[in-house]
CSV table of C-alpha atoms in Angstrom, one decimal:
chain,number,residue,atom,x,y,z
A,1,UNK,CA,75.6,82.6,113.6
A,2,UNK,CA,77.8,81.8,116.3
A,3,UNK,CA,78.0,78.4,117.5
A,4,UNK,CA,78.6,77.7,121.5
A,5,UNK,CA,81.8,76.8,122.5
A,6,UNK,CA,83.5,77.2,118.9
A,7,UNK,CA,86.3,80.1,119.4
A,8,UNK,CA,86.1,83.1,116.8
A,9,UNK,CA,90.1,83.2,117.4
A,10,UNK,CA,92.3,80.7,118.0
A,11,UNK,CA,95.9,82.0,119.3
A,12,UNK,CA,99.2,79.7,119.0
A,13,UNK,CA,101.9,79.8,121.2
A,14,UNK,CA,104.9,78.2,119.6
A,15,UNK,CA,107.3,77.2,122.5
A,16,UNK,CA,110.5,74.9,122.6
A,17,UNK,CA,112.4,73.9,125.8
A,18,UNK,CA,110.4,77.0,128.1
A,19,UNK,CA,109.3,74.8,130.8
A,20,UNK,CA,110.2,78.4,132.8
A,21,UNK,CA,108.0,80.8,131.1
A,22,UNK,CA,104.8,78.3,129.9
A,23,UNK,CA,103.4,78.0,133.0
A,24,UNK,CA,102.8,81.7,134.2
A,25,UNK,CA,102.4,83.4,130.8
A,26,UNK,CA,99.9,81.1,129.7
A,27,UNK,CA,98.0,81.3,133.0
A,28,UNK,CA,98.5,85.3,132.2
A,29,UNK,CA,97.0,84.8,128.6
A,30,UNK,CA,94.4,83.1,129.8
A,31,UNK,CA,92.8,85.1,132.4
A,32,UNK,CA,93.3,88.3,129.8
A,33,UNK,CA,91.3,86.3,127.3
A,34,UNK,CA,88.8,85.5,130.1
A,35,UNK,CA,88.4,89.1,132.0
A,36,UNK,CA,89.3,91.4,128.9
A,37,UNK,CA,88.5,89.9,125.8
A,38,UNK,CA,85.1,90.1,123.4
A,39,UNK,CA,85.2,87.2,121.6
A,40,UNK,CA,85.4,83.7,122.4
A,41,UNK,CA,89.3,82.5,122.2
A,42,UNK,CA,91.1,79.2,121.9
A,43,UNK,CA,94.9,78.6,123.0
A,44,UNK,CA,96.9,76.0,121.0
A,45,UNK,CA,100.8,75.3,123.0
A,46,UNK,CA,102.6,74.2,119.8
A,47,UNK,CA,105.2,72.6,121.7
A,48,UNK,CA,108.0,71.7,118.5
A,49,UNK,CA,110.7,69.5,119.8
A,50,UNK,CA,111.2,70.9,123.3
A,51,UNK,CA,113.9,68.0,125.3
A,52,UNK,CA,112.9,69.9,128.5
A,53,UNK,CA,109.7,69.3,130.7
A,54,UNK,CA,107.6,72.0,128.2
A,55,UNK,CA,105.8,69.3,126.7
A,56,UNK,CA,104.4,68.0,130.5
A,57,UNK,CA,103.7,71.4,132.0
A,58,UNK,CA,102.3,72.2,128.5
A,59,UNK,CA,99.8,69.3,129.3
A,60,UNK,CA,99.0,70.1,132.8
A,61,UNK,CA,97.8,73.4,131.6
A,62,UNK,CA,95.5,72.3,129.2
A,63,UNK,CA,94.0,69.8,131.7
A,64,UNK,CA,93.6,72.6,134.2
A,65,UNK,CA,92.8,75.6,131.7
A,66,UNK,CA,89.8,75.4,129.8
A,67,UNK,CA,90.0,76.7,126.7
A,68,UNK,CA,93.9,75.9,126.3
A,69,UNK,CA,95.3,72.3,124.5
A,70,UNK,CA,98.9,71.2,123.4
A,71,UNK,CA,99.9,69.7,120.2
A,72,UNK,CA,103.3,68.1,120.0
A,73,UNK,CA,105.9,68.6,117.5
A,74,UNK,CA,108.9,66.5,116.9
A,75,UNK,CA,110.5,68.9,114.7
A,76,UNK,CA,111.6,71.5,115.5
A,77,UNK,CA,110.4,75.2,113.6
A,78,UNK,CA,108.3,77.8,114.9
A,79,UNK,CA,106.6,78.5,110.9
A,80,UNK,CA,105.9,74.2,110.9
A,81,UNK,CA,104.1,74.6,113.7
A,82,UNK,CA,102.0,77.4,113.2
A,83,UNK,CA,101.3,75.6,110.0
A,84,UNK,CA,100.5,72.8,111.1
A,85,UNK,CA,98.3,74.3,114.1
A,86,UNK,CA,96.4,76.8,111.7
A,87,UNK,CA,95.8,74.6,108.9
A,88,UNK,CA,93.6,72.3,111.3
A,89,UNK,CA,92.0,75.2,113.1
A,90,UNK,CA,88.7,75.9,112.5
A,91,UNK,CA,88.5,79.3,114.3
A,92,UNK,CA,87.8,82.3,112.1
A,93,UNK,CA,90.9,84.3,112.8
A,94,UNK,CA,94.3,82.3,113.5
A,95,UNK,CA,96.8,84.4,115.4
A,96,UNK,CA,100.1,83.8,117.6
A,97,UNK,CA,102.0,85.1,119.7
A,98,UNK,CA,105.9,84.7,121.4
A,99,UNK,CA,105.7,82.6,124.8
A,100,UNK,CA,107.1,85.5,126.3
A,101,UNK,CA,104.5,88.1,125.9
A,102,UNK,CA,106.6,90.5,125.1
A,103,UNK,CA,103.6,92.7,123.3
A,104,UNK,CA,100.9,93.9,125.3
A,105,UNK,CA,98.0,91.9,125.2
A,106,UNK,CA,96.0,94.7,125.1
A,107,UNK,CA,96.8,95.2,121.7
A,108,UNK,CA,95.2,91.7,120.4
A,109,UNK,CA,91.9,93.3,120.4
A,110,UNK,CA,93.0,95.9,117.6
A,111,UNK,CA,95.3,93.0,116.2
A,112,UNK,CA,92.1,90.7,114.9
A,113,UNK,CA,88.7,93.0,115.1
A,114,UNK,CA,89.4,94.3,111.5
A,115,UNK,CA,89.4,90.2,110.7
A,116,UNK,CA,86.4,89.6,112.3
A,117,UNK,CA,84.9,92.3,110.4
A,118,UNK,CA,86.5,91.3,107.1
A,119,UNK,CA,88.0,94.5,106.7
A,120,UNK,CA,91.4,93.5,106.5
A,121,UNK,CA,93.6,89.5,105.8
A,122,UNK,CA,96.3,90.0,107.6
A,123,UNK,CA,97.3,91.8,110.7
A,124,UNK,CA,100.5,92.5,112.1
A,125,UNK,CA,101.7,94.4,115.2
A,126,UNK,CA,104.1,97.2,114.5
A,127,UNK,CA,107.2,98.1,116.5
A,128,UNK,CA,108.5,100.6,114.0
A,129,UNK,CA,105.3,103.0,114.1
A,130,UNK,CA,105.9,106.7,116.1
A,131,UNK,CA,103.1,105.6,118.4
A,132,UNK,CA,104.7,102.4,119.5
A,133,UNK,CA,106.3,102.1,122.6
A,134,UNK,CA,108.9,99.7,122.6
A,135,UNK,CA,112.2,99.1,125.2
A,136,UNK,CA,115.2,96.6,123.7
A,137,UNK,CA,118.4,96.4,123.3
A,138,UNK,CA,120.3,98.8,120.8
A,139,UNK,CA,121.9,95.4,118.5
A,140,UNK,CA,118.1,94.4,118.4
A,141,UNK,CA,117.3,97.5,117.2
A,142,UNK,CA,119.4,98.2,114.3
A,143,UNK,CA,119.1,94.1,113.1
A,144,UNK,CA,115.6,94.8,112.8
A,145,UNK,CA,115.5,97.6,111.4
A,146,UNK,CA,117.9,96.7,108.9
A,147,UNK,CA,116.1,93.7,108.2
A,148,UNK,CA,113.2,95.4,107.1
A,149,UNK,CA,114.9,97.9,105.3
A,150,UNK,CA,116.7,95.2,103.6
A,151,UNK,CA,113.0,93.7,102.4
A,152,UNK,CA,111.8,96.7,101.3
A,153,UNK,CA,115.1,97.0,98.6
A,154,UNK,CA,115.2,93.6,97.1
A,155,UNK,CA,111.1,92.8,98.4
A,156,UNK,CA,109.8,95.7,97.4
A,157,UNK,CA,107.5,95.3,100.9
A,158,UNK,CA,105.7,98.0,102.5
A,159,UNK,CA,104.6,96.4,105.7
A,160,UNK,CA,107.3,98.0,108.2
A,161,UNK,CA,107.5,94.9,110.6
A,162,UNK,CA,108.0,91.4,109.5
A,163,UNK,CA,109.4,89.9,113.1
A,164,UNK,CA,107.1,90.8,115.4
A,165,UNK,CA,105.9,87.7,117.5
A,166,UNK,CA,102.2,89.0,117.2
A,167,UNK,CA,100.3,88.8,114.0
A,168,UNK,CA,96.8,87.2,113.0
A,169,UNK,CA,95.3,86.1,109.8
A,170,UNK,CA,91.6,85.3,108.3
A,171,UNK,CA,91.6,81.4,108.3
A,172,UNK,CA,90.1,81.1,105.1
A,173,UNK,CA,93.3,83.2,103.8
A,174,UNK,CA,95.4,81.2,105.7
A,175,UNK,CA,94.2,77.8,103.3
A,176,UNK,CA,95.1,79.8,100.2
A,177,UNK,CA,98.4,81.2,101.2
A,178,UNK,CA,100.0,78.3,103.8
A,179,UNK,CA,100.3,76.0,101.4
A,180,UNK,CA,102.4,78.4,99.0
A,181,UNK,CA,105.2,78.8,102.1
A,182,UNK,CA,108.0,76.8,101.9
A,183,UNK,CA,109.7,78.4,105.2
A,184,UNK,CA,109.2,76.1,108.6
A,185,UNK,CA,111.3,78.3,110.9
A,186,UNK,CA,111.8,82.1,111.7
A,187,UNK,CA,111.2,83.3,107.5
A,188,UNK,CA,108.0,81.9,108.1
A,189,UNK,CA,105.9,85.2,108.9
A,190,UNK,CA,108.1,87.5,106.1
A,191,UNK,CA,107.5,84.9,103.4
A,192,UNK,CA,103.7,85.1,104.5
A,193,UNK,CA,103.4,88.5,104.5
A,194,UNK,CA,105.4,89.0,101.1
A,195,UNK,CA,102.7,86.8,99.4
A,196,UNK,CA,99.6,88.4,101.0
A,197,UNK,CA,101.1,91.6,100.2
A,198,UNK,CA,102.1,90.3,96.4
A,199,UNK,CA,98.3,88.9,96.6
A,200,UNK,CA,96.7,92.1,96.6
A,201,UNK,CA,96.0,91.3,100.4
A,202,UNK,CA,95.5,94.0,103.0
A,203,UNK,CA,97.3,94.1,105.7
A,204,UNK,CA,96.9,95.7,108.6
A,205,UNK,CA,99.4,97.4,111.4
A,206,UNK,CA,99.0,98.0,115.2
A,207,UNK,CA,101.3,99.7,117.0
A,208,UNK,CA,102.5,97.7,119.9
A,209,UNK,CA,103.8,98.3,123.4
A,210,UNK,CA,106.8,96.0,123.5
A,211,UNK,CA,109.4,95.1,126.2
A,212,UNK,CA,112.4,92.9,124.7
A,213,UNK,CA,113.1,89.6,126.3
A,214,UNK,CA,116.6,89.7,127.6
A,215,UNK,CA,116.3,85.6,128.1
A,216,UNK,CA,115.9,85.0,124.3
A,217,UNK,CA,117.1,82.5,122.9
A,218,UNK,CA,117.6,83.8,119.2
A,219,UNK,CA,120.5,82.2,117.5
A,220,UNK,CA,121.0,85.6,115.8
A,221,UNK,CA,124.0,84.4,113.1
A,222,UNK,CA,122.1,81.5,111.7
A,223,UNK,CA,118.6,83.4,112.2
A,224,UNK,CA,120.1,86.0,109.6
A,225,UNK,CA,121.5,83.8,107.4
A,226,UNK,CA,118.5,82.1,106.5
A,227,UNK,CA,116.7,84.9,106.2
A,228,UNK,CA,119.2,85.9,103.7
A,229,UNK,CA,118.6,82.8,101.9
A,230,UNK,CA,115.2,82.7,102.2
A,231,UNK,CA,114.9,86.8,100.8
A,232,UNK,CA,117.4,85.3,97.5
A,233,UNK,CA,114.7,82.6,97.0
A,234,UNK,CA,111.8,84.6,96.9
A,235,UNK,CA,113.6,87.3,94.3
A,236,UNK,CA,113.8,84.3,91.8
A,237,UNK,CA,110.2,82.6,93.1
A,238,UNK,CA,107.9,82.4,90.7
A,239,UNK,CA,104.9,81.7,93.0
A,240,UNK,CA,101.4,81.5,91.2
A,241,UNK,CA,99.2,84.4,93.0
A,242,UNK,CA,96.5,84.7,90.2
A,243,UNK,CA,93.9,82.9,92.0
A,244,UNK,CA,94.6,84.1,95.5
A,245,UNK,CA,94.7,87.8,93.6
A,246,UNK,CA,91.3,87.1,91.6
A,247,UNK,CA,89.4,85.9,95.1
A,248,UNK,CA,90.8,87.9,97.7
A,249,UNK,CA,93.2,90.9,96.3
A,250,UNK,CA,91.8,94.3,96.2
A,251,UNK,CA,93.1,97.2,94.2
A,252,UNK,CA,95.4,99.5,95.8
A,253,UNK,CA,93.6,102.7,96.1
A,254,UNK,CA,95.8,106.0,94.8
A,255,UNK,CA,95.0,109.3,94.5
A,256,UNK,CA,94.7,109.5,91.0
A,257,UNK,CA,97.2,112.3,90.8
A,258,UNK,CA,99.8,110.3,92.8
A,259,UNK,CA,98.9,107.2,90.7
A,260,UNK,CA,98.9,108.9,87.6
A,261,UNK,CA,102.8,110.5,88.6
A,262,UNK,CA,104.0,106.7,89.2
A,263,UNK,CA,103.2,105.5,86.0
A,264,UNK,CA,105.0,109.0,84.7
A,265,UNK,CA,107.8,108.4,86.7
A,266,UNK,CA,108.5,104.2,86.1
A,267,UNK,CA,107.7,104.8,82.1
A,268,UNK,CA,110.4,107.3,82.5
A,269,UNK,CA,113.1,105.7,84.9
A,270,UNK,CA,112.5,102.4,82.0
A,271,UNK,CA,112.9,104.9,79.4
A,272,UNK,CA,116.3,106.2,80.8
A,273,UNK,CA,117.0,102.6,80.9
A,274,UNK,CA,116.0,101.9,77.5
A,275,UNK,CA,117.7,105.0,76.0
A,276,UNK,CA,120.9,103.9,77.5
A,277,UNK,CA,120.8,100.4,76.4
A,278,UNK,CA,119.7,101.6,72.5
A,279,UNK,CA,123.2,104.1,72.3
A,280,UNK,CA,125.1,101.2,73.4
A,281,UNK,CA,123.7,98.6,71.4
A,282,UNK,CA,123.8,101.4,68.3
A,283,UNK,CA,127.6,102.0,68.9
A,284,UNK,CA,127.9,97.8,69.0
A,285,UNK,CA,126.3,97.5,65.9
A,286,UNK,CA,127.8,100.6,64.2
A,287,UNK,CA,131.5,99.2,64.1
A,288,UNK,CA,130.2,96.6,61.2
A,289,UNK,CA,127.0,97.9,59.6
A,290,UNK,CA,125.6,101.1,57.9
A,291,UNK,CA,124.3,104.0,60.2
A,292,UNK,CA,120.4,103.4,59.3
A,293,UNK,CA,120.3,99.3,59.9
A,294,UNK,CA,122.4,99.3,63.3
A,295,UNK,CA,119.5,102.1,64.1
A,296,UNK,CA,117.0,100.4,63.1
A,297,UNK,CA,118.4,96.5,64.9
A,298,UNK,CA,119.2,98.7,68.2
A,299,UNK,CA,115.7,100.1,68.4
A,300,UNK,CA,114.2,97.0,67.5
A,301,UNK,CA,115.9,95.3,70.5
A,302,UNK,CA,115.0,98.3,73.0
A,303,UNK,CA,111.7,98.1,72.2
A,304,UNK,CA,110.6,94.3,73.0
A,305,UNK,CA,112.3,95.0,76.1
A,306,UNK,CA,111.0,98.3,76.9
A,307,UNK,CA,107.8,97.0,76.1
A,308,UNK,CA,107.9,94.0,78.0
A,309,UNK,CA,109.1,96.0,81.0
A,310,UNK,CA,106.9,98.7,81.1
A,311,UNK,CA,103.4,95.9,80.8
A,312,UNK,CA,104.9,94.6,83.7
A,313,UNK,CA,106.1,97.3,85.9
A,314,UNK,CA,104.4,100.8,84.8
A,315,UNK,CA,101.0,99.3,83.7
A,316,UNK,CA,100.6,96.0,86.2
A,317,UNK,CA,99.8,93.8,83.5
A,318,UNK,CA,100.8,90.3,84.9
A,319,UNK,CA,100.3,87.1,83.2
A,320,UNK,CA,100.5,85.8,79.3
A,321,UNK,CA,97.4,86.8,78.7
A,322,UNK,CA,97.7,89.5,75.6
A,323,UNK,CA,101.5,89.4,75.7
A,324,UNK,CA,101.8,89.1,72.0
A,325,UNK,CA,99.1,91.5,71.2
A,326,UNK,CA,101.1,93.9,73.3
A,327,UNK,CA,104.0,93.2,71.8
A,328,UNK,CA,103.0,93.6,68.4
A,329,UNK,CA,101.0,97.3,69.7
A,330,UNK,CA,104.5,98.3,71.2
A,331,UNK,CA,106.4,97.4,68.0
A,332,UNK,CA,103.3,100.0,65.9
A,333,UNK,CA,104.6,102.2,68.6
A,334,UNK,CA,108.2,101.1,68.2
A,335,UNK,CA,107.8,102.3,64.2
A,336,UNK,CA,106.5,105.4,65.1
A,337,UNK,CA,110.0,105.9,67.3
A,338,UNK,CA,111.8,104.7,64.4
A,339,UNK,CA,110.2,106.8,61.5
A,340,UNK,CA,111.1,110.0,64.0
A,341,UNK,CA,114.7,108.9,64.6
A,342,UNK,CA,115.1,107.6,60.3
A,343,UNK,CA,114.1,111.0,59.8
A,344,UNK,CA,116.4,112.7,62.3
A,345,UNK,CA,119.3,111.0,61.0
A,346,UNK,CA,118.6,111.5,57.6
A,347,UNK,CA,118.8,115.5,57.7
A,348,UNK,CA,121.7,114.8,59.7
A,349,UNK,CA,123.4,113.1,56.8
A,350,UNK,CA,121.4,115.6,54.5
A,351,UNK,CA,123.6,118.3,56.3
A,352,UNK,CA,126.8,116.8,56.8
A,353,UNK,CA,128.3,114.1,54.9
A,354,UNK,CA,130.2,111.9,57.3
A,355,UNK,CA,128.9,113.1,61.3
A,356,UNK,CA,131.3,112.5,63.9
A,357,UNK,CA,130.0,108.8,65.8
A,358,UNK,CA,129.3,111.4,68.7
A,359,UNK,CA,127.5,113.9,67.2
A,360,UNK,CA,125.1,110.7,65.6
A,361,UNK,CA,124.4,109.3,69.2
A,362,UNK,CA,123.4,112.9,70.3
A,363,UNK,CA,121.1,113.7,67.4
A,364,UNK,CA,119.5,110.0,68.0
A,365,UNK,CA,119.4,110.3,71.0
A,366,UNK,CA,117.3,113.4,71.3
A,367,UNK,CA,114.7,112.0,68.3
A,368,UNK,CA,114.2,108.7,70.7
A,369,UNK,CA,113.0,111.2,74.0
A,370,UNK,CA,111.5,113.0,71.9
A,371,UNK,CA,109.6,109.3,70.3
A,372,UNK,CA,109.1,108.5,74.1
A,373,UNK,CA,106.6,111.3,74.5
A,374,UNK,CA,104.4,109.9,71.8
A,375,UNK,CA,105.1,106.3,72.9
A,376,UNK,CA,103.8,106.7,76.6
A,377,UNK,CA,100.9,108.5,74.9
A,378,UNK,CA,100.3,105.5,73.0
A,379,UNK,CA,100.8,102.6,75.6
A,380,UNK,CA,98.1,104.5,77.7
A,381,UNK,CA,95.4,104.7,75.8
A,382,UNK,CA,96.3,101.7,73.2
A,383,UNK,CA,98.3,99.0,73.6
A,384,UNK,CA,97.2,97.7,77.5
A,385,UNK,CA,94.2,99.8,77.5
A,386,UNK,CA,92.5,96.2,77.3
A,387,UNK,CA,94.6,94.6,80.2
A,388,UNK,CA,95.8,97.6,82.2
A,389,UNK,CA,94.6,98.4,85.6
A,390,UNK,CA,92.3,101.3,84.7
A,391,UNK,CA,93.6,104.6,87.2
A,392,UNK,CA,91.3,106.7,88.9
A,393,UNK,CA,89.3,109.1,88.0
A,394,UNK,CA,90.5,112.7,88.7
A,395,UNK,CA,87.8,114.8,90.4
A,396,UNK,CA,87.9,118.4,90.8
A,397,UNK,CA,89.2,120.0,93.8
A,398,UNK,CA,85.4,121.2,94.8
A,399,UNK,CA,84.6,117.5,94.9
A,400,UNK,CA,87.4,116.4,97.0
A,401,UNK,CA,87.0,119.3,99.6
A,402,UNK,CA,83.5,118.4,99.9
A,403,UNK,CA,84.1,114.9,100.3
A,404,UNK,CA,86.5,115.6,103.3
A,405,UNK,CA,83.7,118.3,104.9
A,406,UNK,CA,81.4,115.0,104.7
């Protein structure tokens, strides 16, 4: 039930020293919300250490503007003052948006009706989507681009815009997640999204009509350099997500083909990885032991890590939960590998008396692809078939046709 006068959204406006462009776009924002928009809006100036005359326009406005206030800042740093502004808030949907509108408004509709209707946590407008239509300047271009090509490599993020002055947020997602970011300036929104999107959150894109600001006042250089640091820190964060994930995350819906092909294709790139790490270890361990205990020690090491990787990365299985159980299920698995490869290297000496080193490796090498066959076969239907994200079920083709005719 709505109650009068509370807004449904309430939309920040961080500014610093832009006592030129408050006044008018404000006034602009607020006869959009007025004449154009559903629901019932609230704008917040967050002015955050402006020396200008911001803060004093930013006051005049809210006396003559209904439905517009100021909250002052003495620090400066646009992610403290959204912060601050949306962890007060008690609108249902927080959003914000660059002073100088340099997204069309008519996009905010699409921005925060999927929030409204709980279909979606986050929501982010998109420069980088073929529909959008956007006009800057060619540096701008390849910086951001390269930026979010740069957090999709070391991030592993699949939202495509992370600096888009235009994004909104549920407000009871925002208490869960703002107190996990540690950024107060322009890393603010990419370490958000990166923990919504770590969270199991959805996120939703809208592409955006955007015109670039040729008065910004971006200090590019230090802009990239702590986003830089800030993209190090969250590689070696180790952020608890577990009860955000268990409240709000949802499952990532495949198709169970193309779900069933990842797992393939990460239990294989780990078992390339593994295979490599087991000849080298083996040729180590060679120089000073017999043929059948450096074999044995090298597969023994692979294995605790292969396992260890492939709970994390090919089967989701986070946590510590049923790590030893898994670990002692991989090593069953890991003695299945190692009977295959004894054996292999048995007949080998059967059949010559002293192999070349090379010919060894070879021979071993083969048994252990041939051991990770079984070994997948095992880790899915055994040893995290407890823990393990269950895939989904495959349906036959009849089903799926008719479900698209529907």
């Amino acid at each position: 039930m709505e109650i009068p006068g509370q807004p449904r959204v309430e939309i920040v406006v961080p500014v610093k020293n832009e006592e030129n462009d408050l006044g008018p776009n404000i006034r602009r924002l607020r006869e959009f919300l007025d004449t154009a928009f559903p629901f019932p809006a609230e704008v917040c100036i967050a002015d955050n250490g402006s020396t200008d005359a911001t803060y004093e326009i930013g006051l005049l406005l809210a006396s003559e503007l209904p439905g517009v206030r100021i909250v002052r800042l003495e620090q400066s740093g646009r992610g403290r003052a959204l912060k601050q502004v949306w962890s007060a808030s008690s609108a249902e949907v927080l959003a914000y948006m660059d002073v100088d509108l340099s997204t069309n408004l008519n996009a905010l509709l699409p921005l925060v009706a999927p929030l409204l209707a709980g279909h979606s946590d986050v929501a982010i407008g998109t420069r980088l989507a073929k529909s959008s239509r956007v006009v800057r300047r060619p540096k701008r271009e390849f910086i951001s681009r390269s930026y979010n090509l740069l957090l999709r490599a070391t991030l592993s993020a699949h939202f495509s815009d992370a600096q888009c002055g235009f994004k909104a947020i549920r407000a009871d997602i925002a208490r869960e997640l703002l107190p996990l970011v540690e950024d107060t300036s322009w890393f603010f929104d990419t370490e958000l999204l990166v923990l919504a999107e770590k969270a199991g959150l959805r996120i939703h894109e809208v592409p955006v009509d955007w015109v670039d600001d040729l008065d910004s006042r971006v200090a590019i250089a230090k802009t990239v350099g702590e986003d830089l640091r800030g993209i190090a820190r969250l590689m070696r964060s180790r952020v608890d997500l577990e009860p955000v994930r268990q409240k709000y995350g949802r499952p990532r819906m495949l198709d169970p083909r193309t779900a069933f092909a990842a797992r393939v294709l990460r239990f294989c790139a780990i078992g390339v990885l593994s295979t490599a790490a087991y000849a080298l270890i083996y040729l180590v361990l060679r120089q000073g032991m017999p043929a059948q205990v450096a074999n044995l020690l090298a597969l023994l090491i692979t294995a605790i890590g292969n396992t260890t990787l492939n709970r994390r990365f090919t089967f989701g299985v986070r946590g510590v939960e049923g790590r030893w159980r898994h670990q002692l299920r991989g090593l069953v698995a890991f003695g299945i590998g190692w009977s295959l490869t004894a054996a292999s290297l048995w007949l080998l000496h059967t059949a010559v008396t002293t192999p070349h080193q090379a010919v060894e490796v070879t021979v071993l090498t083969l048994a252990n692809l041939a051991a990770t066959i079984v070994r997948f076969s095992l880790f899915q239907t055994w040893v995290f078939d407890d823990d393990a994200p269950t895939l989904p079920a495959f349906e036959p083709p009849a089903v799926l046709d008719q479900t698209r005719s529907n």
